[in-house]
Coordinates of C-alpha atoms in Angstrom, one line a residue:
Chain K
M7 CA -21.0 43.8 -44.4
I8 CA -22.1 41.8 -47.4
M9 CA -18.5 41.1 -48.3
D10 CA -18.0 40.0 -44.7
T11 CA -20.6 37.2 -45.2
Q12 CA -18.6 35.7 -48.0
L13 CA -15.3 36.1 -46.2
A14 CA -16.8 34.6 -43.0
S15 CA -18.0 31.6 -45.0
L16 CA -14.6 31.1 -46.6
F17 CA -12.9 31.3 -43.2
T18 CA -15.4 28.9 -41.7
A19 CA -14.8 26.5 -44.6
G20 CA -11.1 26.7 -44.0
A21 CA -11.6 26.1 -40.2
L22 CA -13.8 23.1 -40.9
I23 CA -11.2 21.6 -43.2
V24 CA -8.3 22.1 -40.8
I25 CA -10.4 20.7 -37.8
G26 CA -11.5 17.8 -40.1
I27 CA -7.9 16.9 -41.1
F28 CA -6.8 17.1 -37.5
A29 CA -9.6 14.8 -36.3
S30 CA -9.2 12.3 -39.1
V31 CA -5.4 12.1 -38.6
F32 CA -4.9 12.4 -34.9
L33 CA -8.0 11.0 -33.2
D34 CA -8.0 7.3 -32.5
N35 CA -11.8 6.6 -32.4
L36 CA -13.1 5.5 -35.8
I37 CA -16.4 7.3 -35.4
K38 CA -14.6 10.6 -34.5
K39 CA -12.4 10.1 -37.6
V40 CA -15.5 9.8 -39.8
I41 CA -16.9 12.9 -38.2
G42 CA -13.7 14.7 -39.0
L43 CA -13.9 13.4 -42.6
A44 CA -17.5 14.8 -42.8
F45 CA -16.1 18.2 -41.6
I46 CA -13.6 18.2 -44.5
G47 CA -16.3 17.4 -47.0
D48 CA -18.6 20.1 -45.5
G49 CA -15.8 22.6 -45.6
A50 CA -15.2 22.0 -49.3
N51 CA -19.0 22.3 -49.9
L52 CA -19.2 25.6 -47.9
F53 CA -16.2 26.9 -49.9
L54 CA -18.1 26.2 -53.1
I55 CA -21.2 27.9 -51.8
A56 CA -19.2 30.9 -50.8
M57 CA -17.7 31.0 -54.3
G58 CA -21.2 31.2 -55.8
Y59 CA -22.4 33.9 -53.5
K60 CA -23.3 37.1 -55.2
P61 CA -23.7 40.2 -53.0
G62 CA -27.3 41.4 -53.4
G63 CA -28.0 38.7 -55.9
I64 CA -31.4 36.9 -56.5
V65 CA -32.2 33.3 -56.7
Y66 CA -31.5 32.0 -60.2
I67 CA -35.2 31.3 -61.2
Y68 CA -36.5 33.2 -64.1
L69 CA -40.0 34.3 -63.4
P70 CA -42.6 35.8 -65.8
G71 CA -42.3 39.5 -66.0
M72 CA -38.6 39.7 -65.3
A73 CA -36.5 41.7 -67.7
R74 CA -33.8 39.4 -69.2
D75 CA -30.9 41.8 -68.9
W76 CA -31.9 42.6 -65.3
F77 CA -32.1 38.8 -64.5
A78 CA -28.8 38.1 -66.2
Q79 CA -27.1 40.8 -64.2
N80 CA -28.6 40.1 -60.8
S81 CA -29.1 36.4 -60.5
A82 CA -26.5 34.4 -58.6
Y83 CA -24.3 31.9 -60.5
P84 CA -26.2 28.6 -60.2
L85 CA -23.3 26.2 -61.1
P86 CA -21.6 26.1 -57.7
F87 CA -24.9 25.3 -56.0
A88 CA -25.7 22.5 -58.4
M89 CA -22.2 21.1 -57.8
V90 CA -22.7 21.3 -54.0
L91 CA -25.9 19.3 -54.3
T92 CA -24.1 16.5 -56.2
S93 CA -21.2 16.7 -53.7
I94 CA -23.5 16.3 -50.7
V95 CA -25.0 13.1 -52.3
I96 CA -21.5 11.7 -52.9
G97 CA -20.4 12.6 -49.4
A98 CA -23.5 10.9 -47.9
S99 CA -22.9 7.7 -49.9
T100 CA -19.2 7.5 -48.9
M101 CA -20.2 8.2 -45.3
A102 CA -22.8 5.4 -45.4
V103 CA -20.3 2.9 -46.7
M104 CA -17.6 3.9 -44.2
L105 CA -20.1 3.6 -41.3
G106 CA -21.2 0.2 -42.6
I107 CA -17.6 -1.0 -42.7
I108 CA -17.1 0.3 -39.1
M109 CA -20.1 -1.6 -37.9
V110 CA -18.7 -4.9 -39.3
L111 CA -15.2 -4.1 -37.9
Y112 CA -16.8 -3.3 -34.5
K113 CA -18.5 -6.7 -34.4
K114 CA -15.2 -8.4 -35.4
H115 CA -12.8 -6.6 -33.1
G116 CA -15.1 -5.4 -30.3
S117 CA -13.5 -2.0 -30.4
L118 CA -13.7 1.3 -32.3
R119 CA -10.0 2.2 -31.7
A120 CA -8.2 2.7 -35.0
S121 CA -4.9 1.7 -33.4
K122 CA -6.5 -1.7 -32.6
V123 CA -8.8 -2.2 -35.6
L124 CA -6.5 -0.8 -38.4
G125 CA -3.2 -1.6 -36.7
E126 CA -2.1 2.1 -36.9
Chain G
M21 CA -24.3 13.8 -81.6
N22 CA -23.5 10.1 -81.5
P23 CA -25.7 8.1 -79.1
L24 CA -23.1 5.3 -78.9
I25 CA -20.9 7.7 -76.9
A26 CA -23.5 7.9 -74.2
L27 CA -24.1 4.2 -74.3
M28 CA -20.5 3.5 -73.3
I29 CA -21.5 4.8 -69.8
I30 CA -25.2 3.9 -69.8
V31 CA -24.9 0.3 -70.8
P32 CA -22.6 -0.8 -67.9
I33 CA -24.6 1.3 -65.4
I34 CA -27.9 -0.4 -66.5
C35 CA -26.2 -3.8 -66.4
A36 CA -24.8 -3.1 -62.9
L37 CA -28.3 -2.2 -61.6
F38 CA -29.9 -5.3 -63.1
L39 CA -27.2 -7.6 -61.7
N40 CA -27.8 -6.0 -58.3
L41 CA -31.5 -6.6 -58.5
L42 CA -31.1 -10.2 -59.6
H43 CA -28.8 -11.1 -56.7
K44 CA -29.0 -14.8 -55.9
K45 CA -30.5 -15.7 -59.4
D46 CA -27.2 -17.4 -60.5
R47 CA -28.0 -18.4 -64.1
T48 CA -29.7 -15.1 -65.0
I49 CA -26.7 -13.2 -63.6
K50 CA -24.3 -15.3 -65.5
A51 CA -26.2 -14.9 -68.8
I52 CA -26.7 -11.1 -68.5
A53 CA -23.1 -10.5 -67.3
I54 CA -21.6 -12.5 -70.2
V55 CA -23.8 -10.7 -72.9
M56 CA -23.2 -7.3 -71.4
A57 CA -19.5 -7.9 -70.9
I58 CA -19.1 -8.7 -74.6
T59 CA -20.6 -5.3 -75.5
L60 CA -18.0 -3.4 -73.4
P61 CA -15.1 -3.7 -76.0
L62 CA -17.5 -3.6 -78.9
L63 CA -19.2 -0.2 -78.2
P64 CA -16.0 1.9 -78.7
L65 CA -15.3 0.1 -81.9
L66 CA -18.7 0.8 -83.3
A67 CA -19.0 4.5 -82.1
N68 CA -18.1 7.3 -84.4
Y69 CA -15.8 10.1 -83.3
G70 CA -17.4 13.3 -82.0
L71 CA -18.9 15.1 -79.1
H72 CA -21.9 14.3 -76.9
Y73 CA -23.7 16.9 -74.8
F74 CA -25.2 15.6 -71.6
G75 CA -28.1 17.7 -70.3
G76 CA -27.6 20.7 -72.5
Y77 CA -26.7 21.9 -75.9
E78 CA -23.7 23.0 -78.0
P79 CA -22.0 26.5 -77.4
L80 CA -24.3 29.3 -78.4
Y81 CA -22.1 30.5 -81.3
Q82 CA -22.8 27.1 -83.0
N83 CA -26.5 27.4 -82.5
P84 CA -27.9 30.8 -83.9
A85 CA -31.5 29.7 -83.4
L86 CA -31.0 29.4 -79.7
S87 CA -28.9 32.6 -79.3
K88 CA -31.4 34.7 -81.1
G89 CA -33.1 37.2 -78.8
L90 CA -30.7 36.6 -75.9
P91 CA -29.2 39.7 -74.2
S92 CA -25.9 41.0 -75.4
L93 CA -24.5 40.3 -71.9
I94 CA -24.6 36.7 -73.0
T95 CA -24.1 36.7 -76.8
G96 CA -21.6 39.5 -76.8
T97 CA -19.2 38.0 -74.2
A98 CA -17.2 34.8 -73.7
L99 CA -20.4 33.2 -72.5
N100 CA -21.2 32.8 -76.2
T101 CA -18.4 30.3 -76.7
F102 CA -18.8 28.4 -73.4
H103 CA -20.1 24.9 -73.3
P104 CA -23.3 24.9 -71.2
A105 CA -23.6 21.1 -71.3
I106 CA -21.5 18.3 -69.8
T107 CA -19.4 17.5 -72.8
Y108 CA -18.0 14.1 -73.7
S109 CA -15.3 13.9 -76.3
F110 CA -14.7 10.7 -78.2
Q111 CA -11.6 10.7 -80.3
D112 CA -8.8 8.3 -81.4
A113 CA -7.1 8.0 -78.0
Q114 CA -10.5 7.5 -76.1
K115 CA -11.4 4.8 -78.6
L116 CA -8.2 2.8 -77.8
F117 CA -8.4 3.4 -74.0
I118 CA -12.1 2.4 -73.7
F119 CA -11.6 -0.6 -76.0
I120 CA -8.7 -1.9 -73.8
L121 CA -10.7 -1.1 -70.6
G122 CA -13.7 -3.0 -72.1
L123 CA -11.5 -6.0 -73.1
V124 CA -9.9 -6.3 -69.7
A125 CA -13.3 -5.9 -68.0
F126 CA -14.8 -8.5 -70.3
L127 CA -12.0 -11.0 -69.5
A128 CA -12.0 -10.3 -65.7
I129 CA -15.8 -10.7 -65.6
I130 CA -15.7 -14.0 -67.6
V131 CA -13.0 -15.4 -65.3
S132 CA -14.9 -14.3 -62.2
L133 CA -18.1 -16.0 -63.5
F134 CA -16.3 -19.3 -64.2
E135 CA -14.1 -19.3 -61.1
T136 CA -16.9 -18.9 -58.6
R137 CA -19.5 -21.5 -58.0
R138 CA -22.2 -19.0 -57.3
P139 CA -21.8 -15.7 -59.2
S140 CA -22.5 -12.7 -57.0
G141 CA -24.8 -10.0 -58.4
V142 CA -23.2 -7.5 -56.1
Y143 CA -19.7 -8.3 -57.3
G144 CA -20.9 -7.9 -60.9
F145 CA -22.6 -4.6 -59.9
M146 CA -19.3 -3.2 -58.6
M147 CA -17.3 -4.3 -61.6
F148 CA -19.7 -2.9 -64.2
M149 CA -20.2 0.3 -62.2
G150 CA -16.4 0.8 -62.0
V151 CA -16.2 0.3 -65.8
A152 CA -18.9 2.9 -66.4
A153 CA -17.2 5.4 -64.0
V154 CA -13.7 5.0 -65.6
S155 CA -15.1 5.2 -69.1
A156 CA -16.7 8.5 -68.1
L157 CA -13.4 9.7 -66.7
I158 CA -11.7 9.0 -70.1
L159 CA -14.5 10.7 -72.0
T160 CA -15.5 13.7 -70.0
D161 CA -14.4 17.3 -70.8
D162 CA -15.9 18.6 -67.6
I163 CA -13.7 18.6 -64.5
F164 CA -16.6 18.5 -62.0
N165 CA -18.1 15.6 -63.8
F166 CA -14.7 14.0 -63.6
Y167 CA -14.8 14.4 -59.8
V168 CA -18.2 12.7 -59.6
F169 CA -17.1 9.7 -61.5
F170 CA -13.7 9.7 -59.7
E171 CA -15.7 9.2 -56.5
I172 CA -17.9 6.5 -58.1
A173 CA -14.8 4.7 -59.3
A174 CA -13.4 4.9 -55.7
L175 CA -16.6 3.5 -54.3
A176 CA -16.7 0.7 -56.9
T177 CA -13.0 -0.1 -56.0
V178 CA -14.0 -0.4 -52.3
G179 CA -17.0 -2.6 -53.3
V180 CA -14.9 -5.0 -55.3
V181 CA -12.6 -5.4 -52.2
L182 CA -15.5 -5.8 -49.7
V183 CA -17.1 -8.5 -51.8
S184 CA -13.9 -10.5 -52.1
Q185 CA -14.0 -12.1 -48.6
V186 CA -10.2 -12.1 -48.4
K187 CA -8.9 -11.9 -44.9
G188 CA -8.4 -8.2 -43.8
N189 CA -10.4 -6.8 -46.7
Y190 CA -12.7 -4.6 -44.5
E191 CA -9.7 -3.0 -42.7
T192 CA -7.9 -2.2 -45.9
A193 CA -11.1 -0.9 -47.5
L194 CA -11.7 1.5 -44.6
K195 CA -8.1 2.8 -44.7
Y196 CA -8.5 3.4 -48.4
M197 CA -11.8 5.3 -47.8
I198 CA -10.3 7.4 -45.0
L199 CA -7.5 8.5 -47.2
G200 CA -9.9 9.0 -50.1
S201 CA -12.2 11.1 -47.9
I202 CA -9.2 13.5 -47.3
A203 CA -7.9 13.5 -50.9
S204 CA -11.2 13.8 -52.7
P205 CA -12.4 17.1 -51.0
I206 CA -8.9 18.5 -51.7
L207 CA -9.4 17.6 -55.4
L208 CA -12.9 19.3 -55.2
L209 CA -11.3 22.4 -53.6
G210 CA -8.9 22.6 -56.6
I211 CA -11.8 22.4 -59.0
A212 CA -13.7 25.0 -56.9
L213 CA -10.6 27.4 -57.2
L214 CA -10.5 26.9 -60.9
L215 CA -14.2 27.6 -61.1
G216 CA -13.7 30.7 -58.9
V217 CA -11.0 32.1 -61.2
T218 CA -12.3 31.1 -64.6
G219 CA -16.0 30.8 -63.9
N220 CA -16.2 27.5 -65.6
V221 CA -15.7 23.7 -65.1
N222 CA -15.5 22.8 -68.8
I223 CA -11.8 22.0 -69.4
T224 CA -11.8 23.4 -73.0
D225 CA -13.4 26.7 -71.6
I226 CA -10.9 26.9 -68.7
I227 CA -8.0 26.6 -71.2
L228 CA -9.7 29.2 -73.5
S229 CA -10.0 31.6 -70.5
L230 CA -6.3 31.1 -69.6
K231 CA -5.0 31.4 -73.2
S232 CA -7.2 34.3 -74.2
G233 CA -5.9 36.4 -71.3
A234 CA -9.4 36.7 -69.8
V235 CA -7.8 35.2 -66.7
N236 CA -4.2 35.9 -65.6
P237 CA -2.4 32.5 -66.0
Q238 CA 0.1 33.5 -63.4
N239 CA -2.6 34.0 -60.7
P240 CA -1.4 32.2 -57.5
V241 CA -4.9 30.8 -57.0
I242 CA -4.3 28.8 -60.2
L243 CA -1.0 27.4 -58.9
M244 CA -2.9 26.4 -55.7
A245 CA -5.6 24.7 -57.7
C246 CA -2.9 22.9 -59.7
G247 CA -1.4 21.6 -56.4
M248 CA -4.8 20.4 -55.1
I249 CA -5.7 18.6 -58.3
F250 CA -2.2 17.1 -58.4
F251 CA -2.8 15.7 -54.9
G252 CA -6.1 14.1 -56.1
W253 CA -4.1 12.6 -59.0
L254 CA -1.6 11.0 -56.6
Y255 CA -4.5 9.4 -54.6
G256 CA -6.6 8.3 -57.6
S257 CA -3.7 6.5 -59.3
G258 CA -1.8 5.2 -56.3
L259 CA 1.4 7.2 -56.7
P260 CA 3.6 7.9 -53.6
P261 CA 2.6 8.4 -50.8
F262 CA -0.5 6.4 -51.7
H263 CA 1.4 3.5 -53.3
T264 CA 1.2 1.3 -50.2
I265 CA -2.6 1.5 -49.8
K266 CA -3.1 1.0 -53.5
S267 CA -1.1 -2.2 -53.6
A268 CA -2.8 -3.3 -50.3
I269 CA -6.2 -2.8 -52.1
Y270 CA -5.1 -5.0 -55.0
S271 CA -3.9 -7.7 -52.5
K272 CA -7.3 -7.8 -50.7
A273 CA -9.3 -8.2 -53.9
L274 CA -9.7 -11.5 -55.8
P275 CA -7.2 -11.8 -58.6
H276 CA -9.8 -11.1 -61.4
G277 CA -11.0 -8.1 -59.3
A278 CA -7.4 -6.9 -58.9
A279 CA -6.9 -7.2 -62.7
L280 CA -9.8 -4.8 -63.2
L281 CA -8.9 -2.5 -60.3
Q282 CA -5.4 -1.9 -61.7
A283 CA -7.0 -0.9 -65.1
F284 CA -9.2 1.6 -63.2
S285 CA -6.0 3.1 -61.6
V286 CA -4.1 3.3 -64.8
F287 CA -6.9 5.0 -66.7
T288 CA -7.6 7.4 -63.8
F289 CA -3.9 8.2 -63.9
I290 CA -3.8 9.0 -67.6
A291 CA -7.2 10.7 -67.7
L292 CA -6.3 13.2 -64.9
G293 CA -2.7 13.4 -66.1
I294 CA -4.0 14.5 -69.5
I295 CA -6.2 17.1 -67.8
I296 CA -3.3 18.4 -65.7
L297 CA -1.1 18.7 -68.9
R298 CA -3.9 20.4 -70.8
I299 CA -4.6 23.0 -68.2
F300 CA -1.3 23.5 -66.3
S301 CA 1.5 22.5 -68.7
Y302 CA 2.4 26.2 -69.1
L303 CA 3.5 26.3 -65.4
P304 CA 7.3 25.9 -65.4
L305 CA 7.5 23.3 -62.6
S306 CA 4.6 21.1 -63.7
Q307 CA 6.5 18.8 -65.9
L308 CA 9.4 18.6 -63.5
V309 CA 7.1 17.6 -60.6
I310 CA 5.5 14.9 -62.8
I311 CA 8.9 13.5 -63.7
G312 CA 10.0 13.6 -60.0
V313 CA 6.8 11.8 -58.7
S314 CA 7.1 9.3 -61.5
L315 CA 10.7 8.5 -60.7
L316 CA 9.8 8.1 -57.1
A317 CA 6.9 5.7 -58.0
M318 CA 9.2 3.6 -60.2
I319 CA 11.9 3.3 -57.6
M320 CA 9.6 2.8 -54.6
G321 CA 7.2 0.5 -56.4
I322 CA 9.7 -1.8 -57.9
T323 CA 12.1 -2.0 -54.9
M324 CA 9.1 -2.7 -52.5
A325 CA 7.9 -5.4 -54.9
I326 CA 11.2 -7.3 -54.3
L327 CA 10.5 -7.5 -50.5
Q328 CA 6.9 -8.9 -50.8
T329 CA 6.0 -12.5 -50.1
D330 CA 2.4 -12.1 -51.1
L331 CA 1.9 -12.6 -54.9
K332 CA -0.9 -10.1 -55.3
R333 CA 0.9 -7.5 -53.2
M334 CA 4.0 -8.0 -55.3
I335 CA 2.1 -7.5 -58.6
G336 CA 0.4 -4.5 -57.0
F337 CA 3.8 -2.8 -56.2
L338 CA 5.1 -3.7 -59.7
A339 CA 2.0 -2.1 -61.2
V340 CA 2.7 1.1 -59.2
G341 CA 6.3 1.0 -60.5
E342 CA 5.1 0.7 -64.0
L343 CA 2.9 3.8 -63.5
G344 CA 6.1 5.7 -63.1
Y345 CA 7.1 4.8 -66.7
I346 CA 3.8 6.3 -67.9
G347 CA 4.3 9.4 -65.8
L348 CA 7.9 9.8 -67.2
G349 CA 6.5 9.8 -70.7
L350 CA 3.9 12.4 -69.9
G351 CA 6.4 14.5 -67.9
L352 CA 8.9 14.7 -70.8
G353 CA 6.3 16.8 -72.5
T354 CA 7.4 15.9 -76.1
A355 CA 5.1 14.3 -78.6
L356 CA 7.2 11.1 -78.7
G357 CA 7.4 11.0 -74.9
I358 CA 3.6 11.4 -74.5
T359 CA 2.9 8.8 -77.2
A360 CA 5.3 6.4 -75.5
G361 CA 3.8 7.1 -72.0
L362 CA 0.2 6.5 -73.2
F363 CA 1.3 3.4 -75.2
Q364 CA 3.0 2.1 -72.0
A365 CA -0.3 2.8 -70.2
V366 CA -2.2 0.6 -72.6
N367 CA 0.5 -2.1 -72.3
E368 CA 0.6 -2.0 -68.6
V369 CA -3.2 -2.5 -68.3
V370 CA -3.0 -5.6 -70.5
I371 CA 0.2 -7.0 -68.9
T372 CA -0.8 -6.5 -65.2
A373 CA -4.2 -8.0 -65.9
F374 CA -2.3 -10.9 -67.5
L375 CA -0.2 -11.3 -64.4
F376 CA -3.1 -11.0 -61.9
I377 CA -5.2 -13.6 -63.8
G378 CA -2.2 -15.8 -64.4
F379 CA -1.0 -15.9 -60.8
G380 CA -4.7 -15.9 -59.8
T381 CA -4.8 -19.5 -61.0
I382 CA -2.5 -20.4 -58.1
Y383 CA -4.9 -18.6 -55.7
Y384 CA -7.9 -20.4 -57.3
Q385 CA -6.3 -23.8 -56.9
S386 CA -4.7 -23.5 -53.4
G387 CA -6.5 -20.5 -51.8
E388 CA -3.0 -19.3 -50.9
S389 CA -1.0 -16.3 -52.2
D390 CA 2.1 -16.4 -49.9
I391 CA 5.0 -17.5 -52.1
R392 CA 6.7 -19.1 -49.0
K393 CA 3.9 -21.7 -48.8
L394 CA 3.6 -22.4 -52.5
G395 CA 5.5 -24.7 -55.0
G396 CA 5.2 -27.5 -57.5
F397 CA 2.7 -25.9 -59.9
M398 CA 4.9 -26.4 -63.0
V399 CA 4.1 -30.1 -62.9
K400 CA 0.4 -29.5 -62.3
N401 CA -0.2 -26.8 -65.0
P402 CA 2.7 -26.5 -67.5
K403 CA 0.6 -24.6 -70.0
V404 CA -0.5 -22.0 -67.5
A405 CA 3.1 -21.8 -66.2
L406 CA 4.3 -21.0 -69.7
L407 CA 1.6 -18.3 -70.1
V408 CA 2.5 -16.7 -66.7
L409 CA 6.2 -16.8 -67.7
L410 CA 5.4 -14.9 -70.9
S411 CA 3.4 -12.3 -68.9
G412 CA 6.5 -11.7 -66.7
F413 CA 8.6 -11.4 -69.8
A414 CA 6.1 -8.8 -71.2
M415 CA 6.2 -6.7 -68.0
A416 CA 10.0 -6.7 -68.0
G417 CA 10.1 -5.5 -71.6
V418 CA 11.5 -8.6 -73.3
P419 CA 11.1 -8.5 -77.1
P420 CA 8.9 -9.2 -79.1
L421 CA 6.3 -8.4 -76.5
N422 CA 4.5 -5.1 -76.2
A423 CA 6.2 -3.4 -73.2
F424 CA 9.5 -3.8 -75.1
Q425 CA 8.2 -1.4 -77.8
S426 CA 6.8 1.2 -75.3
K427 CA 9.8 1.1 -73.1
L428 CA 12.1 1.5 -76.1
M429 CA 10.1 4.5 -77.2
L430 CA 10.3 5.9 -73.7
I431 CA 14.1 5.6 -73.7
Q432 CA 14.3 7.2 -77.1
A433 CA 12.1 10.0 -76.0
S434 CA 14.2 10.6 -72.9
V435 CA 17.4 10.7 -75.0
Q436 CA 15.7 13.1 -77.5
A437 CA 14.6 15.3 -74.6
G438 CA 18.2 15.6 -73.4
L439 CA 17.6 13.4 -70.3
P440 CA 19.5 10.1 -71.1
E441 CA 19.9 9.4 -67.4
L442 CA 16.2 8.7 -67.2
G443 CA 16.7 6.0 -69.9
V444 CA 19.4 4.4 -67.8
I445 CA 17.2 4.3 -64.7
M446 CA 14.3 2.7 -66.8
I447 CA 16.6 0.0 -68.1
L448 CA 18.0 -0.8 -64.5
L449 CA 14.5 -0.9 -63.1
S450 CA 13.3 -3.2 -65.9
I451 CA 16.0 -5.6 -64.9
V452 CA 14.9 -5.4 -61.2
T453 CA 11.3 -6.0 -62.4
F454 CA 12.5 -9.1 -64.2
M455 CA 14.4 -10.4 -61.2
T456 CA 11.4 -9.8 -58.9
F457 CA 9.1 -11.7 -61.3
M458 CA 11.6 -14.6 -61.7
K459 CA 11.9 -14.9 -57.9
A460 CA 8.1 -15.3 -57.5
F461 CA 7.9 -17.6 -60.6
H462 CA 10.7 -19.9 -59.2
A463 CA 9.1 -20.1 -55.8
V464 CA 5.6 -20.9 -57.2
Y465 CA 6.3 -23.1 -60.2
M466 CA 9.8 -24.5 -60.0
R467 CA 10.2 -25.4 -56.3
P468 CA 8.9 -28.8 -55.1
Q469 CA 5.4 -28.7 -53.7
P470 CA 5.4 -28.2 -49.9
S471 CA 3.9 -31.2 -48.0
D472 CA 1.4 -29.1 -46.2
L473 CA 0.0 -27.3 -49.3
E474 CA -3.6 -28.3 -49.8
I475 CA -5.0 -28.2 -53.4
K476 CA -8.7 -27.2 -53.4
N477 CA -9.3 -27.2 -57.1
D478 CA -7.4 -29.5 -59.4
F479 CA -8.5 -28.0 -62.7
I480 CA -8.4 -24.5 -63.9
P481 CA -11.5 -23.3 -65.8
K482 CA -11.1 -23.2 -69.6
A483 CA -12.4 -19.6 -69.5
T484 CA -9.3 -18.6 -67.5
I485 CA -6.9 -20.2 -70.0
L486 CA -8.8 -18.6 -72.8
A487 CA -8.6 -15.2 -71.1
L488 CA -4.8 -15.7 -70.6
S489 CA -4.4 -16.7 -74.3
I490 CA -6.3 -13.6 -75.4
L491 CA -4.1 -11.3 -73.3
L492 CA -1.0 -13.0 -74.6
L493 CA -2.3 -12.5 -78.2
V494 CA -2.8 -8.7 -77.4
C495 CA 0.7 -8.5 -76.0
L496 CA 2.2 -10.2 -79.1
L497 CA 0.1 -8.1 -81.5
L498 CA 1.1 -4.8 -79.9
G499 CA 4.7 -5.9 -79.7
L500 CA 4.9 -6.9 -83.3
F501 CA 2.7 -4.1 -84.7
P502 CA 3.0 -1.1 -82.2
Q503 CA 1.5 1.2 -84.7
M504 CA -1.9 -0.5 -84.0
A505 CA -1.9 1.5 -80.8
T506 CA 0.5 4.5 -81.5
N507 CA -1.5 5.6 -84.5
Y508 CA -4.5 6.2 -82.1
L509 CA -2.3 8.2 -79.7
Q510 CA -0.4 10.6 -82.0
G511 CA -3.2 13.1 -82.3
I512 CA -3.6 13.7 -78.6
S513 CA 0.2 13.6 -78.0
T514 CA 0.9 16.3 -80.7
S515 CA -1.9 18.4 -79.2
L516 CA -0.6 18.0 -75.6
A517 CA 3.1 18.6 -76.6
G518 CA 2.1 21.9 -78.2
G519 CA 4.2 21.4 -81.3
V520 CA 7.3 19.9 -79.5
P521 CA 8.1 16.7 -81.6

């Protein structure tokens, strides 16, 4: 059951990435494209979280009274979670810039259709 | 630990933040930007070689005081040798690369300050932030830290294009970001797979895990990670299929911005190329794939450059083609080939900046970059015309300029590696590069001035001519004394080639 949680997360991550690539490549609306790109980023982040998942593990905060060996054996690996935090910040910044550009382009072209705005 | 290593990243970031805060205070921006730009090439010259640990400490086995009392689960396993901090490594090659990046950044910033009536704090912010990010890419030994600065460099690239106010810049920037938002998570997934298999993101530790047998090097997950990181490499450096968008990005930036952006691309190319070679060179197909992609970049970049009528787009495609030469050197996998490839990278950064700033004088004077609408500039600026002509000679590999030496080394390396046909292709494509350049040069300088061409600025700033003269001097020095650069590259080349001369 615990293993299923990790597998389910990995499958969800894969599904998010595939849906995201489909949306960003085939949908004509710029906002929908950006949502698709957010899906890809979220899929990659979920993949990282699933990698760091430790069945039955504890949060990696060393509290007074914990035995060092027990903590070292049972705490989850913190690196992927730290990486995901950074990745979320980068994703949010990129998203903000993209949406800002789309706002300017909408004022200029009066449309959100990629085929019109980007000439695709 | 040497604090100057950290300052190579911190100084441009702090400067970028100040410039952004001081937006609209023209004189202050100009003064701060000039002073800080001078420090960019000086810092790598002053710094001593060594490692710098960001946010942590050296491996436990090097620090007995820290490892004392820790459980054997840590001290008795590979964890004892792992790098718990983000490690920055500053050696010979990094010194040369960051010096050249700093020099090109200094010249691009100076030209931008003197060619614009009101210096933009935001533009300065983007340029300095990009320099900080690319310096980090060159220094870092941590592949996730690489990803973070890879993204910052991409955002800075978009920023330089957005600030340019060139027609169509927003559309091109959005296309670049959409492609980047697909490629970057794929790069991140590759890093995640490596983390999953080896338990680490430090490149030295990943290699140790693979070489020590702690991880099976033939694990298919590693092959998949290699493919994903390779895809990120194609996007970051503008190799096919991203060559079109990369050259479009250059064409939508101001010429001094494009001069800096191409330096970002080349250094991203070699930084990630070196990482790929360090981790995956044992995979039988890796070098073949690098050679294949490089050949494709050379052929597509240079042939597409012939068809262009926009000067900046033409130089952009030529820059992509020149990336192929660097990739060929890396792909040969021999010490001579890698030295030649890295030397070509240094030369390309200098020459392409030379071309962008040189042809940028035309854009500065006329506001036009379409060669069909230009002409008569030889009469107006014979000195600049001569400098631009020499920059074209340098790119084509005419002696005694620098690319002649690196291209000759590349041909020697390909013959030595038993692939003389690559040398023939390189010579043929150099001829095509020369033809492409001469076509543009003839149209812009030697044809009579069209009657409808409006000249907006009669005089070129002295700072621009000084920048061009410095770049010519560097081309001549590296052409006459190639060992000034190659001596810095031999250490890393020998290490990457794994003993193959």
